[in-house]
XYZ file of C-alpha atoms in Angstrom:
480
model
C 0.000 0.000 0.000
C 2.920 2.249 0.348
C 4.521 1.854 -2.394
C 0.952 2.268 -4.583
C 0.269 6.006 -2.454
C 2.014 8.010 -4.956
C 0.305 6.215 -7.832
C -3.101 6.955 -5.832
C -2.474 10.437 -5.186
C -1.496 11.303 -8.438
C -4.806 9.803 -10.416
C -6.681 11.753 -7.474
C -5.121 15.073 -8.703
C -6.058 13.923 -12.331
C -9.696 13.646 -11.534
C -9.567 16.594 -9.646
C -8.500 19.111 -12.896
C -10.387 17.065 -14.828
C -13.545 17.948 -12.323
C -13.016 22.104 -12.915
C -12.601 21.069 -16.288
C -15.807 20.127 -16.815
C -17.339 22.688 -15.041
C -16.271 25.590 -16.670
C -17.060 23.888 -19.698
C -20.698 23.666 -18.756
C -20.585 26.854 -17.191
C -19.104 28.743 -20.675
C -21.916 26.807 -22.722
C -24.440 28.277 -20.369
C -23.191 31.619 -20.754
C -22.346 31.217 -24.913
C -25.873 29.346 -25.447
C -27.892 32.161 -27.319
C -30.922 33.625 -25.263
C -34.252 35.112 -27.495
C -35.391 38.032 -25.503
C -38.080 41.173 -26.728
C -36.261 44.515 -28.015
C -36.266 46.949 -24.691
C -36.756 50.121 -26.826
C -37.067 52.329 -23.698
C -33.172 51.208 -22.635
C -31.516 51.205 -25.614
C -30.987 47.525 -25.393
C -31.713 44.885 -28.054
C -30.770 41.181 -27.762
C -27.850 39.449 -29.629
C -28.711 38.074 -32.506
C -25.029 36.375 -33.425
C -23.981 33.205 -32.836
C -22.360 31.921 -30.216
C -18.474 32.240 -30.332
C -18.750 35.563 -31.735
C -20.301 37.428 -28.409
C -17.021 36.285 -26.500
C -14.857 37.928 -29.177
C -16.787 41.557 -29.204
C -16.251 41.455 -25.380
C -12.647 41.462 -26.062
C -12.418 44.489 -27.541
C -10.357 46.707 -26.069
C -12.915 49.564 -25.980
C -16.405 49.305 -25.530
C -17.187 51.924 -27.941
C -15.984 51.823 -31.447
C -16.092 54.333 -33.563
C -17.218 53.908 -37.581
C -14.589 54.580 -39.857
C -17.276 57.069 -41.537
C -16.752 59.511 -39.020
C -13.068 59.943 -39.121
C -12.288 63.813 -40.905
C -15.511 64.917 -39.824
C -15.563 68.932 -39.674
C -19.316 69.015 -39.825
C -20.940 67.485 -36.579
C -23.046 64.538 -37.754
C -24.564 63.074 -34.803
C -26.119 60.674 -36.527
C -23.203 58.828 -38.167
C -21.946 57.809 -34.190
C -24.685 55.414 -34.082
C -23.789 51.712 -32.867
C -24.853 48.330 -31.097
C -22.581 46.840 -29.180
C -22.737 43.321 -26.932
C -22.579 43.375 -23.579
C -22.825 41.032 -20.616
C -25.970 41.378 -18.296
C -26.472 39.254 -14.849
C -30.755 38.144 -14.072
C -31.466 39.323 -10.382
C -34.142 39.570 -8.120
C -35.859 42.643 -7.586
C -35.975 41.758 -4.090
C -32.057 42.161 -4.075
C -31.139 44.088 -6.551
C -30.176 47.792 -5.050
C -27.965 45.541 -2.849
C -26.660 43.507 -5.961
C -26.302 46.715 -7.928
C -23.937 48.079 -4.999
C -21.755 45.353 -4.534
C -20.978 45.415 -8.527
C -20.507 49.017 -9.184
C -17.430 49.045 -10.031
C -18.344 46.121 -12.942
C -21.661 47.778 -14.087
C -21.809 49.818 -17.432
C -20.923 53.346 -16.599
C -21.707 55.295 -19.789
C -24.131 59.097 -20.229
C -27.636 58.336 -20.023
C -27.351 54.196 -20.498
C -29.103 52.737 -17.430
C -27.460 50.017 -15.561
C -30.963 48.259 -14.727
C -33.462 47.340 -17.188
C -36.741 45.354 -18.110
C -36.054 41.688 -18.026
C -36.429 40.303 -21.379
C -39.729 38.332 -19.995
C -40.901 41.282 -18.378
C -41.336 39.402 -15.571
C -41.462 41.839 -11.926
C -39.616 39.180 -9.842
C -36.441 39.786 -11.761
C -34.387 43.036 -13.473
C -30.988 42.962 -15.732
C -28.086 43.797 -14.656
C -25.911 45.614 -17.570
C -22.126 44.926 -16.902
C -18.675 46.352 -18.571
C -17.510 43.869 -21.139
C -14.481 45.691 -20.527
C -14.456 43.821 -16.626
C -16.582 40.793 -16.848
C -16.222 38.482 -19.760
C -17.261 35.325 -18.044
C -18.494 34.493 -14.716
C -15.017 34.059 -13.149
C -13.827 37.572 -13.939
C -15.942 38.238 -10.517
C -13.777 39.394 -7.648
C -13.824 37.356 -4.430
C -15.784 39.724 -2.793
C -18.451 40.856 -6.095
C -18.769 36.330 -6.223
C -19.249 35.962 -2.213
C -21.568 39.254 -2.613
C -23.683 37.213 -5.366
C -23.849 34.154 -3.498
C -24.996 35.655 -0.632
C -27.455 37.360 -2.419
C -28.259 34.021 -4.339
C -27.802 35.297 -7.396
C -27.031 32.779 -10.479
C -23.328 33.909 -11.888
C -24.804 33.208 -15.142
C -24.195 35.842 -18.236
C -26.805 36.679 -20.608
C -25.790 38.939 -24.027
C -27.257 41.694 -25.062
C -26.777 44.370 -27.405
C -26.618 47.643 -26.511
C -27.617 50.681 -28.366
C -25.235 53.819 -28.034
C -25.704 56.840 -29.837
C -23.748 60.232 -29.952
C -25.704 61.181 -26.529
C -24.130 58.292 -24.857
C -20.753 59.367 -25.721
C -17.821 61.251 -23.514
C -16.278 64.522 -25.589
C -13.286 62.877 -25.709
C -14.622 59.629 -27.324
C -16.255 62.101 -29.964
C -13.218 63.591 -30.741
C -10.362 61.044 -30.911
C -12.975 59.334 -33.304
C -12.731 62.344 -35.464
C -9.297 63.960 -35.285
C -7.003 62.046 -37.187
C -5.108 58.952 -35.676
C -1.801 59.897 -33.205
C -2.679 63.497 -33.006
C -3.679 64.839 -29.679
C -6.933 65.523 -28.308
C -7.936 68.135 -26.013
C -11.434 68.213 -24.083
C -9.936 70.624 -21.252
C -11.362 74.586 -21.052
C -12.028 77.075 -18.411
C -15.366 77.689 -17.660
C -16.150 81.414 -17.014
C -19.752 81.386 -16.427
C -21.901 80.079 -19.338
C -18.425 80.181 -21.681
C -16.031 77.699 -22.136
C -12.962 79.147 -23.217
C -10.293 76.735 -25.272
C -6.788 76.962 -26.727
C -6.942 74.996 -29.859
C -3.638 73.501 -31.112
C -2.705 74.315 -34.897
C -3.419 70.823 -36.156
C -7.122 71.068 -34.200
C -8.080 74.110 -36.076
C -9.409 72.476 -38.851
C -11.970 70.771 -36.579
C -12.682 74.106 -34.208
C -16.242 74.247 -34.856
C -17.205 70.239 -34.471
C -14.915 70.921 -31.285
C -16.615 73.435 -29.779
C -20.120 71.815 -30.663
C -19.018 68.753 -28.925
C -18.124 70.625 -25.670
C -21.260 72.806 -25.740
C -23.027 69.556 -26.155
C -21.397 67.360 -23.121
C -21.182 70.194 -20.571
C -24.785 71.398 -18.897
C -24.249 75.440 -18.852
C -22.106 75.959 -21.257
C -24.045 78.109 -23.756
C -20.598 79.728 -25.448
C -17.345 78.247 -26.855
C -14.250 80.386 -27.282
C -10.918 80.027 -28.787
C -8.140 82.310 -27.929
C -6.427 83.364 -31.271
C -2.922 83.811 -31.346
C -3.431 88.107 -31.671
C -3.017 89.641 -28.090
C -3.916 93.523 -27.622
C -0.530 95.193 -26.670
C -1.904 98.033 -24.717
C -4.790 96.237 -22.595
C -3.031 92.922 -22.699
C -5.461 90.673 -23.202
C -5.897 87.966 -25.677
C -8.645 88.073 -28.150
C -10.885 85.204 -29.495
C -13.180 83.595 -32.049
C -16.588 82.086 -31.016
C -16.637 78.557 -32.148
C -20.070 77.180 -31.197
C -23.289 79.041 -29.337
C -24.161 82.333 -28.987
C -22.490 85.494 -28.954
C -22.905 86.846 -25.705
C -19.571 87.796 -24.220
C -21.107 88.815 -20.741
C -20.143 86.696 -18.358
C -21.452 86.295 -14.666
C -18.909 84.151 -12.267
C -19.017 83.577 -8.600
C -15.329 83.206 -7.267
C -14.796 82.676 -3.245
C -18.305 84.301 -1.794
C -18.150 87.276 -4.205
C -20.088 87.496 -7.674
C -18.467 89.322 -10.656
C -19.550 90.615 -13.910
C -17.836 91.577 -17.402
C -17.395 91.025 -20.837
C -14.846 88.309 -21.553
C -14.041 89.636 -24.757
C -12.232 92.461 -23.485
C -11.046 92.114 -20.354
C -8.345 89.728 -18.690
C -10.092 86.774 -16.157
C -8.393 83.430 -15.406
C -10.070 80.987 -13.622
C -7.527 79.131 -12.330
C -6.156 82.051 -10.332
C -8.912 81.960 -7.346
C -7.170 80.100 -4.822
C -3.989 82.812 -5.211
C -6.822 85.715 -4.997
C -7.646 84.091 -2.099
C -4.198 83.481 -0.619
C -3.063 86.797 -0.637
C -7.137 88.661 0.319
C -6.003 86.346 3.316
C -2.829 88.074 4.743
C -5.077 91.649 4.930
C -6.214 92.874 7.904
C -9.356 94.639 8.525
C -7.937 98.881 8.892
C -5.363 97.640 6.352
C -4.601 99.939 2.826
C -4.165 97.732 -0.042
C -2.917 99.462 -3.667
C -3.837 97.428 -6.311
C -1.688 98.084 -9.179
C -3.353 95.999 -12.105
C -6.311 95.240 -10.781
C -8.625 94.273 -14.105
C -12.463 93.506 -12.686
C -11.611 93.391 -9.046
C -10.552 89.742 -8.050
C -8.510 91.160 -5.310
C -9.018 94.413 -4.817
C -12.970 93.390 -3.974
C -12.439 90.625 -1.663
C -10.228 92.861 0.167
C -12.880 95.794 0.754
C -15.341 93.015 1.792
C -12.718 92.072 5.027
C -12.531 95.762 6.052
C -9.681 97.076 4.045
C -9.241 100.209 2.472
C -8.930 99.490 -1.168
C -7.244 101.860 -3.881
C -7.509 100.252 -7.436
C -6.315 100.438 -10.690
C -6.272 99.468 -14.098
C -5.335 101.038 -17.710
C -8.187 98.793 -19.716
C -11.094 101.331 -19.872
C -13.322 98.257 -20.043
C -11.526 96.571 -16.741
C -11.860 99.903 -15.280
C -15.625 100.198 -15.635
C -16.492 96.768 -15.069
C -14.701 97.619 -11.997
C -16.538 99.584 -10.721
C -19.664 97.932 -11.590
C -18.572 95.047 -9.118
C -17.547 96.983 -6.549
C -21.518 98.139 -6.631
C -22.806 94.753 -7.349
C -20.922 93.699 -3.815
C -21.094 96.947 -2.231
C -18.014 98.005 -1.704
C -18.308 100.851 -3.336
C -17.654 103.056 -0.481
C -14.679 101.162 0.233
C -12.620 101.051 -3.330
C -11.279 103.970 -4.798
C -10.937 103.459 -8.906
C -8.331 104.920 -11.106
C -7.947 104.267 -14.719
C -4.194 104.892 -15.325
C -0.989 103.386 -16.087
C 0.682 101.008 -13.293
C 3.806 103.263 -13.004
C 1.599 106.499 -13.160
C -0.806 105.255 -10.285
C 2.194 104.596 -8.289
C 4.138 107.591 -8.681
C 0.229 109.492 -8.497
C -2.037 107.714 -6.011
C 0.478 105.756 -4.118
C 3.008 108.085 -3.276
C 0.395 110.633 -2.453
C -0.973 108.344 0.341
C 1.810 106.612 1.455
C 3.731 109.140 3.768
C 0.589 109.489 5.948
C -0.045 105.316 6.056
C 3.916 105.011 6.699
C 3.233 106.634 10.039
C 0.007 104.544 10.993
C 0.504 100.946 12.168
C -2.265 99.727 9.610
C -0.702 97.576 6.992
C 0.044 98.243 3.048
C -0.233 95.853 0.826
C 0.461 96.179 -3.152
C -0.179 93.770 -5.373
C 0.858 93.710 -8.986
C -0.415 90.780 -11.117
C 0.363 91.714 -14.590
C 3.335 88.289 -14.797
C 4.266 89.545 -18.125
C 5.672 93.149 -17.110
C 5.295 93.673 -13.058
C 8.710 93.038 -11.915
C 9.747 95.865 -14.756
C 7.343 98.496 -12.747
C 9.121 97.572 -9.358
C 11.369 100.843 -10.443
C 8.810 103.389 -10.309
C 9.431 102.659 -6.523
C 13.049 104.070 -6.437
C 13.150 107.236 -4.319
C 9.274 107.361 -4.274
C 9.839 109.327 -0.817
C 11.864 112.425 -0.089
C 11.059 112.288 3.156
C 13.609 111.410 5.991
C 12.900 107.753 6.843
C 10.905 107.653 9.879
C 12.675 105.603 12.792
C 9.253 103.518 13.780
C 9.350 101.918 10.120
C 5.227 100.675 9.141
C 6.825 99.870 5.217
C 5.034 98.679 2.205
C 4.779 95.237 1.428
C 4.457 94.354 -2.260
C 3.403 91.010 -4.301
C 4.769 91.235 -7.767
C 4.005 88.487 -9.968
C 6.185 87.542 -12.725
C 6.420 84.364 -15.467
C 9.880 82.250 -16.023
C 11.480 80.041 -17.924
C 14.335 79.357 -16.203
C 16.045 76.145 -14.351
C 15.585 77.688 -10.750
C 12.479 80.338 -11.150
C 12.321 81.481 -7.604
C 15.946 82.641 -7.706
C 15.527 84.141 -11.365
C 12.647 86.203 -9.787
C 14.518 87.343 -6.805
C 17.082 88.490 -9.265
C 15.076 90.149 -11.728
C 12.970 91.658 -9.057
C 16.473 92.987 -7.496
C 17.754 94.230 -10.444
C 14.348 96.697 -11.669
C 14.146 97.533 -7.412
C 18.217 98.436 -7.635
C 18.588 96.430 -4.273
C 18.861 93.196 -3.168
C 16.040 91.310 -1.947
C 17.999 87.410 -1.602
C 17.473 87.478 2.375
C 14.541 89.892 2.449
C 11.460 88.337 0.381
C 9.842 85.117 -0.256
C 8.753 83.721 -3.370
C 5.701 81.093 -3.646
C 4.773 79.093 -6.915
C 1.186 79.975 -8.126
C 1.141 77.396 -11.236
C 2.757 75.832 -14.183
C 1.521 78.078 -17.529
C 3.164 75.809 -19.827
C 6.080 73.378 -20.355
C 9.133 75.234 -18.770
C 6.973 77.999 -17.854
C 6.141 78.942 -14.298
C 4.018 81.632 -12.675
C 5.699 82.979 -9.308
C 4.976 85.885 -6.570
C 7.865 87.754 -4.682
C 6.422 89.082 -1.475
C 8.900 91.561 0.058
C 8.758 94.899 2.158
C 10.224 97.693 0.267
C 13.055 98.635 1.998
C 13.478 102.067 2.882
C 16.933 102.069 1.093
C 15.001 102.302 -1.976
C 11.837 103.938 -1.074
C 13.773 106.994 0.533
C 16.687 106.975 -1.971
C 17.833 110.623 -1.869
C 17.136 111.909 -5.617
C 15.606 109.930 -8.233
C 17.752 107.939 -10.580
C 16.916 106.439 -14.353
C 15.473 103.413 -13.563
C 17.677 100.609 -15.402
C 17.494 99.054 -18.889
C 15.405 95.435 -18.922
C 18.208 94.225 -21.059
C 20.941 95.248 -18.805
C 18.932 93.420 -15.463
C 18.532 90.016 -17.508
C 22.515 89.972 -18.615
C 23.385 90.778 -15.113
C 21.210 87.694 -13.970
């Protein structure tokens, strides 16, 4: 008997695999053997009318929506042409368990726009509903995790697959599925915008261009609200500095309304500079005022700091050289009243400094209040940081209540905080290395970084004795 107990054990083993064999042979049959079910018209499901052998291949595919050929070069939205059935797997369960069953699988249930993941049995029978499932997940009754197959037999649920087909049309489609269909193979697709209010604002790559229109249709079409699609053209207005752009899809209206941090703000897009992206920095620095402080905002386009500000007790002095920032403006400092709190100037950053800011400075300087100045303008701030050289020919006062100033500024370089220490050095005439901070706002494209140097102005260079010629650009970026 010893010497047979290997013999034994191995013809056990052998009866063993041969055991699963057969099972999952019986259990593929059951889910391959073809099923005649009624059309659900109100689900956009139909049943499978192939033969078996071909359902399991069409769950293989590595997408579960394939686009025709038809639509590829489209430049003219044709909704129409995105039409398609595809198969997919659906489980029979009990009504009496099915919010319980539908739980446990969500993460194997069909996920797609308007495509429900429950539908009419195919007998119409009120004991039982069908469970739509990702072909992408479940191709046969195994591809259950442990816990989804303890779940089901818990639930006693039958882990047998029935095939349907399912009928997707351009509503049931993402943006992105729309477009990579259409734009020609290996070039990239974009679905991203900013949304400022009802307008979704894009910047099209040159080899999307051709498309623009079909693109913006498609986003007006997948995003609730969006009534507007813009496209920032490549022309930017030199002496309001802000970009201008084409309307791709939806109406014309340029008028946007936006709620940013607890305050509401008005103004046409079209004309005036607002960045979506920039309302946690807003934020950030509206935090470090004071209530009784004095804040000078240099470039202050519809009010996204210099408003917040008013509204947590500061005294507000803004400015900006767009007429169209400067009335919108003041239109928002009346739509959040705080217009008694904001003074408005429509001038040129170096003029409101060397006007406005010097004029009320000497009397803050000797007030323990705080003074903030913020210049956001990242293309050309740092070069204004001059206008502050011997601002004050006044003896400097011993109990020192300074201005502190956030300058904003763009770069390219390896180490951007110390290039904007430097550059900010260079247009001050004074070195700021161990007397400002600099804090990273966002990346604004590959190698490009937008920065703010936060520094008191020292009274070196606030109280220099006669006013020199502020220093060539060109001469501060060779010495850096």
């Amino acid at each position: 008997l010893i010497s047979l107990s290997p013999l034994i054990s191995r013809c056990f083993c052998h009866f063993r695999f041969f055991s699963r064999v057969s099972v999952s042979i019986q259990t593929r049959i059951k889910v391959k053997s073809p099923t005649r079910h009624r059309s659900l018209c109100s689900a956009a499901v139909r049943p499978a009318s192939s033969s078996p052998g071909s359902i399991v291949q069409s769950r293989m595919e590595p997408k579960l929506y394939k686009p025709p050929p038809q639509v590829r070069g489209m430049t003219s939205l044709d909704k129409e042409a995105f039409t398609q059935t595809i198969t997919v797997p659906a489980l029979r369960v009990p009504t009496g368990v099915l919010n319980k069953v539908v739980k446990s699988l969500k993460k194997s249930t069909v996920q797609r726009p308007g495509v429900p993941r429950v539908v009419q049995d195919a007998e119409e029978s009120s004991d039982f509903r069908l469970l739509l499932l990702d072909p992408h997940k479940v191709t046969s009754p195994s591809s259950f995790s442990e816990v989804e197959a303890e779940a089901l037999r818990s639930f006693e649920v039958t882990k047998e697959l029935q095939d349907y087909e399912l009928h997707l049309t351009y509503d049931n489609l993402k943006s992105e599925e729309v477009l990579e269909a259409v734009l020609p193979l290996g070039q990239d697709v974009t679905t991203s915008f900013s949304r400022v209010g009802h307008i979704a604002h894009m910047n099209l790559r040159d080899h999307q261009l051709p498309y623009k229109n079909l693109i913006g249709q498609v986003i007006m079409d997948k995003n609730p609200g969006v009534t507007c699609v813009v496209n920032k053209t490549n022309m930017i207005d030199s002496t309001y500095r802000y970009f201008k752009m084409e309307v791709l899809a939806g109406e014309e209206n340029m008028v946007a309304k936006v709620k940013e941090n607890g305050v509401t703000y008005e103004f046409d897009f079209s004309c005036v500079y607002w960045n979506p992206r920039l309302s946690t920095e807003h934020q950030r620095i509206v935090q470090l005022v004071k209530r009784g402080d004095t804040v000078f905002d240099v470039f202050a386009g519809v009010g996204p700091f210099a408003i917040p500000a008013a509204r947590f007790g500061a005294n507000v002095l803004a400015n900006d050289l767009n007429p169209e920032s400067y009335r919108w403006l003041q239109h928002n400092c009346k739509l959040n009243k705080v217009e008694s709190k904001v003074r408005t100037f429509n001038l040129d950053g170096r003029a409101f400094i060397q006007g406005p800011l010097k004029q009320e400075l000497p009397a803050l300087i000797k007030e323990k209040a705080g003074i903030h100045v913020v210049m956001n303008l990242p293309a050309l701030a740092l070069e204004f940081l001059d206008a502050f050289r011997g601002l004050l020919h006044l003896e400097a006062p011993s109990d020192e209540n300074l201005p502190t100033v956030h300058c904003y500024g763009f770069s390219k370089e390896e180490n951007p905080k110390m290039d904007m220490v430097q550059r900010a050095s260079c247009s001050l005439g004074f070195p700021l290395e161990k007397g400002c901070s600099v804090h990273f706002v966002r990346n604004v494209a590959p190698n490009k970084d937008m920065l703010c140097v936060s520094f008191t102005v020292p009274k070196e260079v606030l109280f220099k004795s006669g006013e020199e010629p502020a220093p060539k650009r060109q001469k501060c970026e060779e010495s850096t």
